[in-house]
Amino acid sequence: MTQERTDLLVVGGGIDALAAATIVARAGRSVRLICSEASLGEIDASWEFHPGYRSAGLRCLSAPRPAVVAKLRLEDFGYRSRLAPTTEESRPLSEPLLDEMAPILATIQEFADGAPRELIDPSFLEMLRLGGTLHRTRRAMGKYAFADALRVLPMSIEDWLSERFDEPRLRAQLAAPALFGGWVGPLSPSTAFLWLLAHAGGAHEPVGGGPALVSALEKAAREAGVTIETSTTVDGWTLEQGRVVGASTDGGELRAKQLLSTAHPSITLLERLGAREVPAALREDLGAYRSRGIVAVMHIALDCPVEGPEQRWIGDSPLDWERAFDAAKHGTIPERPCLRLRVASADDPSIAPEGCSVLKLQVFAVSVVGPDEADRQRETLEARVLEQLARVDENWPGAVVASELITPTDLEHHHHLPGGHLEHGELALDQVFSLRPCVGIGSYRTPVPGLWIAGAGTHPGGPFPGSSGVLAAGQILADG
Amino acid sequence: MDFPYPRGGTYDPAMPIPTPFHDRTAPLCTSLRWKDWAGFHAVCRYGTHLEAEYHAIRHSAGLLDVSPLTKIAVAGPDAAAFLSFVTSRDIQRLRPARVRYVAICDEAGKLVDDGTVMNLGDAGYRLTAASPIWRWIDRFSAGFDVSLVDESDSIASLAIQGPRSRAILEQAAGEKIPLRYFQMAKMSFDGIPIEISRTGYTGDLGYELWCQPEHSTALWDQLMEAGKPHRLLPVGLDALDIVRIEAGFVLQGIDYYSAPTCLIESRKSSPFEAGIGFAVDLGRGSFVGSEALEREKRMPPRWKLVGLELSLPDIEKLYSSVGLPPVLPIEACRTSRPVHRRSRQVGYITSSTFSPILKSAIALATVEGSVGEPGTGLEVEFTIEHVHHRIPATVVERPFFDPPRKRN
Amino acid sequence: MAAVYDQVIIGGGHNGLTCAAYLARAGRKVLVLEARHVLGGAAVTEEVFPGFKYSVCSYVVSLLRPEIIRELELTRHGLELIPLECSFSPFPDGSSLVRWPDQEQTRREIARFSRRDAETYPLFGDAMMRLARFVRPILEMTPPDAIDPGLGDLLDLLKLGRRFRQLDPVDRLRKIQMFTMSAVDFLDRWFESDALKAPMAVSGIIGTFLGVRSPGTAYVLLHHYMGEIDGASRSWGFARGGTGAVSCAIADAARSFGAEIRTEAPVARIDVRNGEARTVVLEDGTEISARQIVSAVDPRRTFFGLVGREHLDPDFATSIERFKYRGSSGKVNLALDRLPNFTSRPGDGPHLRGDIAIAPSIDALERAYDEAKYGRWSSRPYLNIVIPSVVDPTIAPPGKHVMSIFVQYAPYQLEGGPESWPQHREAFGDTVIETLEEYCPGLSDSILHRQVLTPWDLEQEFGLTEGNIFHGELSLEQLFFLRPTAGWARYKTPVKNLWMCASGTHPGGGVMGAPGRNAARALLKARV
């Protein structure tokens, strides 16, 4: 079968893949997008986990950055955003903190909106730019607040919050968003930075969550002329004279001038590429890229309506969250898992039958276990999560129609996420910006000609959906 | 996992440790002059007098315990491809029972080590090197179907070097040994299975023998017995150091430094700079460091390892000017000494010695590429009676001493 | 009242004495006031039990700056350093690892656990050395002003930037990783064997309330290699006669330059009028005036104990309040009838001449930390043991030995509050001995005397706030221009004529002397 060579083959069906495909196709290139699942969206897709009940993606996404929305013209394709629900009591407390840190958030956003800045080997010009950024941030904050912010960044979120709040329950509510992107507990240093990173994504989220965003992106991609093929499994990349010229799939070999993969970096560069094609130093760096999963997701179908706030954090004190992290750290199941509880059906009532509800629980903290232990872990964890739920509303356990628990082990085995981390790798001070996933491939270009990477495992990562796709597309187009 | 221990004893923290031949070498080493070679007790010289050992290598034969060498077994379907990737040579073209001298470079084309690769036929390959490099080469093994086993402690090795070495071996084996230069064979010496290769670090006719440590004593005894009529002498590392300079061989850690251990960039050298550019096979596809080496090959060399012959008459003149007879000890010197051309320093000597067979003072030096042509006149620092002088030296071809018997 | 002294220094610890010596050397009239009967603060030798002399708190001379030894001529004043020979780590399964000064020997030791690690270990040392070389000048500088950087500060920062750019790109990345990664994550990039990683990782957490897996702990790994780059003058080791000998030598030097030193002279308060520190008032009521007052006690005691909150700007007071101490370690000092006999390496031997780390695995260390987070001391703590009498017979009767055991974690904030420490002191001591018994059975029978110091004791007896041995945690947000607080990291304080010179300032704790020396330099340079 000879096929016409497309300009760009995008492998992956997630948000970043769709965003990149759309941008490149709009520039007049021929683009083909393939993904292994039957529908687009990867972990942000929606599926029926029980007759009549649908899930709403595994992540709780922020809204894409305004620049991304504008560039993709997402609003023309039905995309809408809204203020993300927060627990009533924590918002008035977090807002002053966010206001105070606004210039830092703006700086993080400035970094996220642009191509990765070279931090390890900056040119003189880049150093001046960095200096300028710092100077502007300082001027915006005032010298005292700026100096204090320097102090705060490496701190633990608990240490920072305890300087201001005495009530442990409130601190737990406030701290929780920092814990879902890394491999940390609230007492871990640098979680203050992760907290800011989580908030730099903005206070908004897509109406309808991940699935709605995916569907808007799909429309945009189709309109731009992207050929989309689902249910196509990729075995590996095809190389000719050291250059990637396509992918071998279960549907034969697909050839393209350029290939962009949005899979986890280890899959793109280690699994699908012959080991000899990867320089030893890069292989070592990728081997050291940390992506230990810590969050499980549980969908619960309830045959009753749910009153009250749309989002809750369940975990009474920072030490409860820390204990949960300790358990996962040592490979055990936490006695009291902490939860981010989203009433998914409140945002999109269509996913549950009339008068019924779907809860999305992100469960903290769960570690990857071996295949023999997976079932036992699932059972125990399910029971403990329900115990926790009963503490919120004693009627809930009785109303459970069905549930689906996806542990990091499942993410690893069934969702192509090595390590089982939802964000394609931990967010950490040494794994952000141009250091993500590692030095040398921080700007979407890989050492193998013709092969590009994007996705949550690259700059700027999961807190900024679609950004890496748009930025990578820009690099591919600039490359000619 | 217990670390394989050469003498099978239990763990003893005292270092250095004995080699498999220690039971034989220790009583012979009457001078008690030993040194630490890769953590092993190694004889510097057996007697107090070095000249006999030197002359044994050049005129009869010398027996050296070289067990501390790093030995790595490389086996598996991709063994040849892998060795071609981690070393500078195209090992895929190395026929069975042949040996090749190789350089091992890092990704930037800087020398990590040098050594030999032996094609053992069905058993795979053996890589020998000066320093422990198992981890280094293992870094590059991903994607190759190979197994790498560090056999440094489980193989005992002896070198028998000198014009009579073939005769001694033939006598010990009771058969002809028709090995050509850089060839090897498996043999049995009175029931002791050994591998024998016609290689060495002396630039003379010579062989290296490899056996299991449990046979070490018997092998030693056999060779010493067979060597008696040929005046075979056990030889230490001090004599070896002189002959290897005569042969123009570089030594890792002395004439060049292993790149990963260099704290500063300027300490690193490429194979071209270290005088072993001949061991780099380019134009055969990519291997570790190939891009950088390819680039470097196109440029005029920045540094060059050369042989220097120091002017003996000038040395004698200097001595007589202070009223002393010329003193040139028969001993290699590893002290670095600056090399000048007119008023400018253009390099440095790393190894030097008086060569008894050539009757001249010779040295290995690293000099700027522009002054590396044979025949170029340079000046070398020389201290007599605590006073610094410069004496003339000439760049000469390496090896300094190259007897036809080495290859014939 | 006319000032009698140029400078009065409160606290006769090694930093106070160093500062005094440098000031006196520059011709200033200096007085040092020490509350206890002995000099040295936490760097002190005391004969706790007859015949047995202990380095009661600080037990090894880790990073004493070679320039201080040179400039104050400490060797002439009696300082003798005996190097620590090796690092010995016994493991519960009866195996053990010793890292020796001999590279080949260490390689063989490590190869018993991992051949890969054995060959990587020297390369790791080289890499650390390159990085340490970058850090060393930072120890000697006065940090820039983070609030109002002047031209000089910008130049300093520029110089730092240039030095950073001069590093190899790989080293630059490593440098960034060291500041952001956890000790374990950083070591994972190099090594695979727990037996090697665990004893190495602990050097990243000593004195902090962090675990080996806490981000930011990789940086302290460097400190281990700092000594190396001091070359011949490196100073990892024991001071002959105990750590107090360091303080005594410095005190001697200070006196030789004309400084006056008084012991048993506890200071009650610093008299501040119109925002200006004028007089030191001793507990017996004596008033001593000086042109400047230099505090060698930690920031909290200085500002809240001696100055008083009413004299401070509220924002400054808040920032001093936020400076974290959280002592996490205790100390057990033993007098032994005989040498300990380790199961993994029985009998006497060179392995006892170095430091002995009980750090069985990364996981065990992390569990030890986990317990401390919730207010309990570790049931199986990390122990760092030295037996200085093996190399220094002057400190114990012949045939007997002193064993000094550093214990982490012992959280200051115990479940029942720090005041409950005294009632748990002996139980805590028992935990330590039980832990050690697992590695050298029969140890208990050889104990002649036992002294247990909890974080509470360190606070009460040695004036270390919350028992923190470094005058404040050495965590990233409390280092360099943030130590003790942004804008006041240059040894000067907002109280006019009041200065700081101890471990609560850059570059922090350890028997280093750098804060004292830097403070003296800053003070002498200031136009006051």
PDB file of C-alpha atoms in Angstrom, chain A residues 54-245:
ATOM      1  CA  ARG A  54     -20.969   8.819  31.699  1.00  0.00           C
ATOM      2  CA  SER A  55     -17.651   9.970  33.046  1.00  0.00           C
ATOM      3  CA  ALA A  56     -16.290  13.457  32.566  1.00  0.00           C
ATOM      4  CA  GLY A  57     -12.597  12.941  31.990  1.00  0.00           C
ATOM      5  CA  LEU A  58     -10.081  11.917  34.591  1.00  0.00           C
ATOM      6  CA  ARG A  59      -8.526  15.301  35.166  1.00  0.00           C
ATOM      7  CA  CYS A  60     -10.013  18.501  36.529  1.00  0.00           C
ATOM      8  CA  LEU A  61      -8.768  20.782  33.806  1.00  0.00           C
ATOM      9  CA  SER A  62      -8.202  24.482  33.943  1.00  0.00           C
ATOM     10  CA  ALA A  63      -9.377  26.514  31.015  1.00  0.00           C
ATOM     11  CA  PRO A  64      -6.793  26.790  28.233  1.00  0.00           C
ATOM     12  CA  ARG A  65      -4.819  30.020  28.292  1.00  0.00           C
ATOM     13  CA  PRO A  66      -6.607  32.928  26.558  1.00  0.00           C
ATOM     14  CA  ALA A  67      -3.937  32.983  23.865  1.00  0.00           C
ATOM     15  CA  VAL A  68      -4.609  29.317  23.126  1.00  0.00           C
ATOM     16  CA  VAL A  69      -8.359  29.847  22.984  1.00  0.00           C
ATOM     17  CA  ALA A  70      -7.883  32.783  20.641  1.00  0.00           C
ATOM     18  CA  LYS A  71      -5.343  31.083  18.421  1.00  0.00           C
ATOM     19  CA  LEU A  72      -7.555  28.032  17.973  1.00  0.00           C
ATOM     20  CA  ARG A  73     -10.737  30.160  17.786  1.00  0.00           C
ATOM     21  CA  LEU A  74     -12.220  27.663  20.217  1.00  0.00           C
ATOM     22  CA  GLU A  75     -15.202  29.795  20.988  1.00  0.00           C
ATOM     23  CA  ASP A  76     -16.332  29.405  17.377  1.00  0.00           C
ATOM     24  CA  PHE A  77     -16.584  25.692  18.027  1.00  0.00           C
ATOM     25  CA  GLY A  78     -18.755  25.816  21.095  1.00  0.00           C
ATOM     26  CA  TYR A  79     -16.116  26.151  23.768  1.00  0.00           C
ATOM     27  CA  ARG A  80     -17.178  28.126  26.843  1.00  0.00           C
ATOM     28  CA  SER A  81     -15.485  28.629  30.173  1.00  0.00           C
ATOM     29  CA  ARG A  82     -16.708  29.457  33.616  1.00  0.00           C
ATOM     30  CA  LEU A  83     -15.326  30.253  37.028  1.00  0.00           C
ATOM     31  CA  ALA A  84     -14.226  26.971  38.587  1.00  0.00           C
ATOM     32  CA  PRO A  85     -16.236  25.976  41.649  1.00  0.00           C
ATOM     33  CA  THR A  86     -14.416  26.408  44.920  1.00  0.00           C
ATOM     34  CA  THR A  87     -15.572  25.617  48.357  1.00  0.00           C
ATOM     35  CA  GLU A  88     -17.319  28.643  49.711  1.00  0.00           C
ATOM     36  CA  GLU A  89     -15.130  29.032  52.733  1.00  0.00           C
ATOM     37  CA  SER A  90     -11.773  28.770  51.036  1.00  0.00           C
ATOM     38  CA  ARG A  91     -12.253  31.300  48.262  1.00  0.00           C
ATOM     39  CA  PRO A  92     -12.197  34.403  50.436  1.00  0.00           C
ATOM     40  CA  LEU A  93      -9.001  33.093  51.975  1.00  0.00           C
ATOM     41  CA  SER A  94      -7.212  32.061  48.826  1.00  0.00           C
ATOM     42  CA  GLU A  95      -8.071  35.197  46.908  1.00  0.00           C
ATOM     43  CA  PRO A  96      -5.951  37.602  48.963  1.00  0.00           C
ATOM     44  CA  LEU A  97      -3.043  35.159  48.672  1.00  0.00           C
ATOM     45  CA  LEU A  98      -3.497  35.005  44.931  1.00  0.00           C
ATOM     46  CA  ASP A  99      -3.773  38.765  44.707  1.00  0.00           C
ATOM     47  CA  GLU A 100      -0.562  39.162  46.624  1.00  0.00           C
ATOM     48  CA  MET A 101       1.164  36.671  44.368  1.00  0.00           C
ATOM     49  CA  ALA A 102      -0.498  37.940  41.190  1.00  0.00           C
ATOM     50  CA  PRO A 103       2.751  39.189  39.604  1.00  0.00           C
ATOM     51  CA  ILE A 104       4.378  35.799  40.258  1.00  0.00           C
ATOM     52  CA  LEU A 105       1.397  34.071  38.691  1.00  0.00           C
ATOM     53  CA  ALA A 106       1.655  36.474  35.764  1.00  0.00           C
ATOM     54  CA  THR A 107       5.321  35.580  35.378  1.00  0.00           C
ATOM     55  CA  ILE A 108       4.550  31.875  35.413  1.00  0.00           C
ATOM     56  CA  GLN A 109       1.844  32.522  32.816  1.00  0.00           C
ATOM     57  CA  GLU A 110       4.253  34.542  30.721  1.00  0.00           C
ATOM     58  CA  PHE A 111       6.635  31.583  30.793  1.00  0.00           C
ATOM     59  CA  ALA A 112       3.810  29.188  29.967  1.00  0.00           C
ATOM     60  CA  ASP A 113       2.574  31.262  27.044  1.00  0.00           C
ATOM     61  CA  GLY A 114       5.917  31.374  25.317  1.00  0.00           C
ATOM     62  CA  ALA A 115       8.221  28.756  23.907  1.00  0.00           C
ATOM     63  CA  PRO A 116      10.409  27.229  26.607  1.00  0.00           C
ATOM     64  CA  ARG A 117      13.075  29.669  27.702  1.00  0.00           C
ATOM     65  CA  GLU A 118      16.594  28.352  27.792  1.00  0.00           C
ATOM     66  CA  LEU A 119      17.498  28.322  31.467  1.00  0.00           C
ATOM     67  CA  ILE A 120      20.543  26.082  31.492  1.00  0.00           C
ATOM     68  CA  ASP A 121      22.554  27.646  28.735  1.00  0.00           C
ATOM     69  CA  PRO A 122      21.027  31.088  28.296  1.00  0.00           C
ATOM     70  CA  SER A 123      22.429  33.454  25.739  1.00  0.00           C
ATOM     71  CA  PHE A 124      23.343  36.907  26.901  1.00  0.00           C
ATOM     72  CA  LEU A 125      20.107  38.185  25.404  1.00  0.00           C
ATOM     73  CA  GLU A 126      18.103  35.544  27.213  1.00  0.00           C
ATOM     74  CA  MET A 127      19.801  36.505  30.470  1.00  0.00           C
ATOM     75  CA  LEU A 128      18.800  40.105  29.865  1.00  0.00           C
ATOM     76  CA  ARG A 129      15.247  38.974  29.183  1.00  0.00           C
ATOM     77  CA  LEU A 130      15.200  36.941  32.372  1.00  0.00           C
ATOM     78  CA  GLY A 131      16.587  39.897  34.257  1.00  0.00           C
ATOM     79  CA  GLY A 132      13.892  42.067  32.735  1.00  0.00           C
ATOM     80  CA  THR A 133      11.163  39.631  33.720  1.00  0.00           C
ATOM     81  CA  LEU A 134      12.429  39.540  37.273  1.00  0.00           C
ATOM     82  CA  HIS A 135      12.675  43.300  37.377  1.00  0.00           C
ATOM     83  CA  ARG A 136       9.108  43.758  36.112  1.00  0.00           C
ATOM     84  CA  THR A 137       7.794  41.227  38.604  1.00  0.00           C
ATOM     85  CA  ARG A 138       9.608  42.993  41.381  1.00  0.00           C
ATOM     86  CA  ARG A 139       8.285  46.357  40.364  1.00  0.00           C
ATOM     87  CA  ALA A 140       4.756  45.012  40.161  1.00  0.00           C
ATOM     88  CA  MET A 141       4.927  43.426  43.601  1.00  0.00           C
ATOM     89  CA  GLY A 142       6.965  45.902  45.506  1.00  0.00           C
ATOM     90  CA  LYS A 143      10.366  45.074  46.838  1.00  0.00           C
ATOM     91  CA  TYR A 144       9.238  43.590  50.138  1.00  0.00           C
ATOM     92  CA  ALA A 145       6.613  41.305  48.679  1.00  0.00           C
ATOM     93  CA  PHE A 146       9.036  40.232  45.963  1.00  0.00           C
ATOM     94  CA  ALA A 147      11.717  39.290  48.452  1.00  0.00           C
ATOM     95  CA  ASP A 148       9.103  37.403  50.420  1.00  0.00           C
ATOM     96  CA  ALA A 149       7.933  35.589  47.309  1.00  0.00           C
ATOM     97  CA  LEU A 150      11.499  34.375  46.738  1.00  0.00           C
ATOM     98  CA  ARG A 151      11.334  32.941  50.207  1.00  0.00           C
ATOM     99  CA  VAL A 152       7.960  31.325  49.640  1.00  0.00           C
ATOM    100  CA  LEU A 153       8.645  29.478  46.377  1.00  0.00           C
ATOM    101  CA  PRO A 154      10.776  26.671  47.820  1.00  0.00           C
ATOM    102  CA  MET A 155       8.630  26.338  50.955  1.00  0.00           C
ATOM    103  CA  SER A 156       6.076  23.716  51.751  1.00  0.00           C
ATOM    104  CA  ILE A 157       2.512  24.850  51.299  1.00  0.00           C
ATOM    105  CA  GLU A 158       1.750  23.931  54.896  1.00  0.00           C
ATOM    106  CA  ASP A 159       4.591  26.071  56.247  1.00  0.00           C
ATOM    107  CA  TRP A 160       3.479  28.991  54.142  1.00  0.00           C
ATOM    108  CA  LEU A 161      -0.168  28.715  55.033  1.00  0.00           C
ATOM    109  CA  SER A 162       0.520  28.224  58.733  1.00  0.00           C
ATOM    110  CA  GLU A 163       2.166  31.617  58.782  1.00  0.00           C
ATOM    111  CA  ARG A 164      -1.237  33.057  57.992  1.00  0.00           C
ATOM    112  CA  PHE A 165      -3.941  30.671  59.117  1.00  0.00           C
ATOM    113  CA  ASP A 166      -4.368  28.881  62.387  1.00  0.00           C
ATOM    114  CA  GLU A 167      -7.279  26.634  61.483  1.00  0.00           C
ATOM    115  CA  PRO A 168      -5.927  23.295  60.154  1.00  0.00           C
ATOM    116  CA  ARG A 169      -9.173  22.475  58.323  1.00  0.00           C
ATOM    117  CA  LEU A 170      -8.931  25.660  56.291  1.00  0.00           C
ATOM    118  CA  ARG A 171      -5.278  25.090  55.559  1.00  0.00           C
ATOM    119  CA  ALA A 172      -6.135  21.647  54.254  1.00  0.00           C
ATOM    120  CA  GLN A 173      -8.788  23.098  51.926  1.00  0.00           C
ATOM    121  CA  LEU A 174      -6.390  25.717  50.681  1.00  0.00           C
ATOM    122  CA  ALA A 175      -3.392  23.461  50.279  1.00  0.00           C
ATOM    123  CA  ALA A 176      -5.071  20.606  48.455  1.00  0.00           C
ATOM    124  CA  PRO A 177      -4.804  21.960  44.881  1.00  0.00           C
ATOM    125  CA  ALA A 178      -1.012  21.894  45.206  1.00  0.00           C
ATOM    126  CA  LEU A 179      -0.945  18.140  45.691  1.00  0.00           C
ATOM    127  CA  PHE A 180      -2.481  16.706  42.538  1.00  0.00           C
ATOM    128  CA  GLY A 181       0.278  17.422  40.052  1.00  0.00           C
ATOM    129  CA  GLY A 182       3.378  16.278  41.836  1.00  0.00           C
ATOM    130  CA  TRP A 183       4.483  13.459  44.085  1.00  0.00           C
ATOM    131  CA  VAL A 184       4.303  15.391  47.303  1.00  0.00           C
ATOM    132  CA  GLY A 185       2.472  15.890  50.537  1.00  0.00           C
ATOM    133  CA  PRO A 186       1.580  19.250  52.026  1.00  0.00           C
ATOM    134  CA  LEU A 187       4.741  19.157  54.164  1.00  0.00           C
ATOM    135  CA  SER A 188       7.040  18.654  51.196  1.00  0.00           C
ATOM    136  CA  PRO A 189       9.194  21.646  50.350  1.00  0.00           C
ATOM    137  CA  SER A 190       8.398  23.363  47.053  1.00  0.00           C
ATOM    138  CA  THR A 191       4.670  22.656  47.305  1.00  0.00           C
ATOM    139  CA  ALA A 192       4.117  26.405  47.648  1.00  0.00           C
ATOM    140  CA  PHE A 193       5.466  26.670  44.115  1.00  0.00           C
ATOM    141  CA  LEU A 194       3.235  23.824  42.952  1.00  0.00           C
ATOM    142  CA  TRP A 195       0.294  25.629  44.506  1.00  0.00           C
ATOM    143  CA  LEU A 196       1.104  28.724  42.507  1.00  0.00           C
ATOM    144  CA  LEU A 197       1.611  26.637  39.383  1.00  0.00           C
ATOM    145  CA  ALA A 198      -1.791  25.035  39.866  1.00  0.00           C
ATOM    146  CA  HIS A 199      -3.356  28.467  40.217  1.00  0.00           C
ATOM    147  CA  ALA A 200      -1.430  29.953  37.312  1.00  0.00           C
ATOM    148  CA  GLY A 201      -3.732  27.953  35.070  1.00  0.00           C
ATOM    149  CA  GLY A 202      -6.356  30.459  36.109  1.00  0.00           C
ATOM    150  CA  ALA A 203      -9.551  30.356  38.059  1.00  0.00           C
ATOM    151  CA  HIS A 204     -11.584  29.259  35.048  1.00  0.00           C
ATOM    152  CA  GLU A 205     -12.400  25.896  33.621  1.00  0.00           C
ATOM    153  CA  PRO A 206     -14.119  24.636  30.499  1.00  0.00           C
ATOM    154  CA  VAL A 207     -17.878  24.316  30.802  1.00  0.00           C
ATOM    155  CA  GLY A 208     -18.463  20.612  30.527  1.00  0.00           C
ATOM    156  CA  GLY A 209     -14.888  19.854  31.576  1.00  0.00           C
ATOM    157  CA  GLY A 210     -12.364  17.944  29.531  1.00  0.00           C
ATOM    158  CA  PRO A 211     -14.865  16.194  27.236  1.00  0.00           C
ATOM    159  CA  ALA A 212     -16.384  19.515  26.157  1.00  0.00           C
ATOM    160  CA  LEU A 213     -12.964  20.954  25.434  1.00  0.00           C
ATOM    161  CA  VAL A 214     -12.046  17.858  23.438  1.00  0.00           C
ATOM    162  CA  SER A 215     -15.193  18.101  21.381  1.00  0.00           C
ATOM    163  CA  ALA A 216     -14.591  21.791  20.567  1.00  0.00           C
ATOM    164  CA  LEU A 217     -11.025  20.927  19.562  1.00  0.00           C
ATOM    165  CA  GLU A 218     -12.213  18.053  17.415  1.00  0.00           C
ATOM    166  CA  LYS A 219     -14.544  20.371  15.521  1.00  0.00           C
ATOM    167  CA  ALA A 220     -11.739  22.869  15.049  1.00  0.00           C
ATOM    168  CA  ALA A 221      -9.422  20.155  13.795  1.00  0.00           C
ATOM    169  CA  ARG A 222     -11.926  18.760  11.343  1.00  0.00           C
ATOM    170  CA  GLU A 223     -12.709  22.201  10.053  1.00  0.00           C
ATOM    171  CA  ALA A 224      -9.009  22.808   9.508  1.00  0.00           C
ATOM    172  CA  GLY A 225      -8.881  19.665   7.397  1.00  0.00           C
ATOM    173  CA  VAL A 226      -7.127  17.292   9.739  1.00  0.00           C
ATOM    174  CA  THR A 227      -7.644  13.653   8.828  1.00  0.00           C
ATOM    175  CA  ILE A 228      -8.574  11.920  12.061  1.00  0.00           C
ATOM    176  CA  GLU A 229      -8.269   8.178  12.449  1.00  0.00           C
ATOM    177  CA  THR A 230      -9.191   6.567  15.730  1.00  0.00           C
ATOM    178  CA  SER A 231      -8.618   2.981  16.846  1.00  0.00           C
ATOM    179  CA  THR A 232      -5.210   2.919  15.232  1.00  0.00           C
ATOM    180  CA  THR A 233      -2.524   1.388  17.385  1.00  0.00           C
ATOM    181  CA  VAL A 234       1.048   2.478  16.888  1.00  0.00           C
ATOM    182  CA  ASP A 235       3.858  -0.026  17.278  1.00  0.00           C
ATOM    183  CA  GLY A 236       6.777   2.246  16.691  1.00  0.00           C
ATOM    184  CA  TRP A 237       8.367   4.865  14.537  1.00  0.00           C
ATOM    185  CA  THR A 238       9.805   4.124  11.129  1.00  0.00           C
ATOM    186  CA  LEU A 239      13.301   5.374  10.574  1.00  0.00           C
ATOM    187  CA  GLU A 240      15.215   5.917   7.404  1.00  0.00           C
ATOM    188  CA  GLN A 241      18.804   7.047   7.612  1.00  0.00           C
ATOM    189  CA  GLY A 242      18.371   8.210  11.152  1.00  0.00           C
ATOM    190  CA  ARG A 243      15.258  10.219  10.365  1.00  0.00           C
ATOM    191  CA  VAL A 244      11.731   9.462  11.481  1.00  0.00           C
ATOM    192  CA  VAL A 245       9.610   9.101   8.342  1.00  0.00           C
TER     193      VAL A 245
END
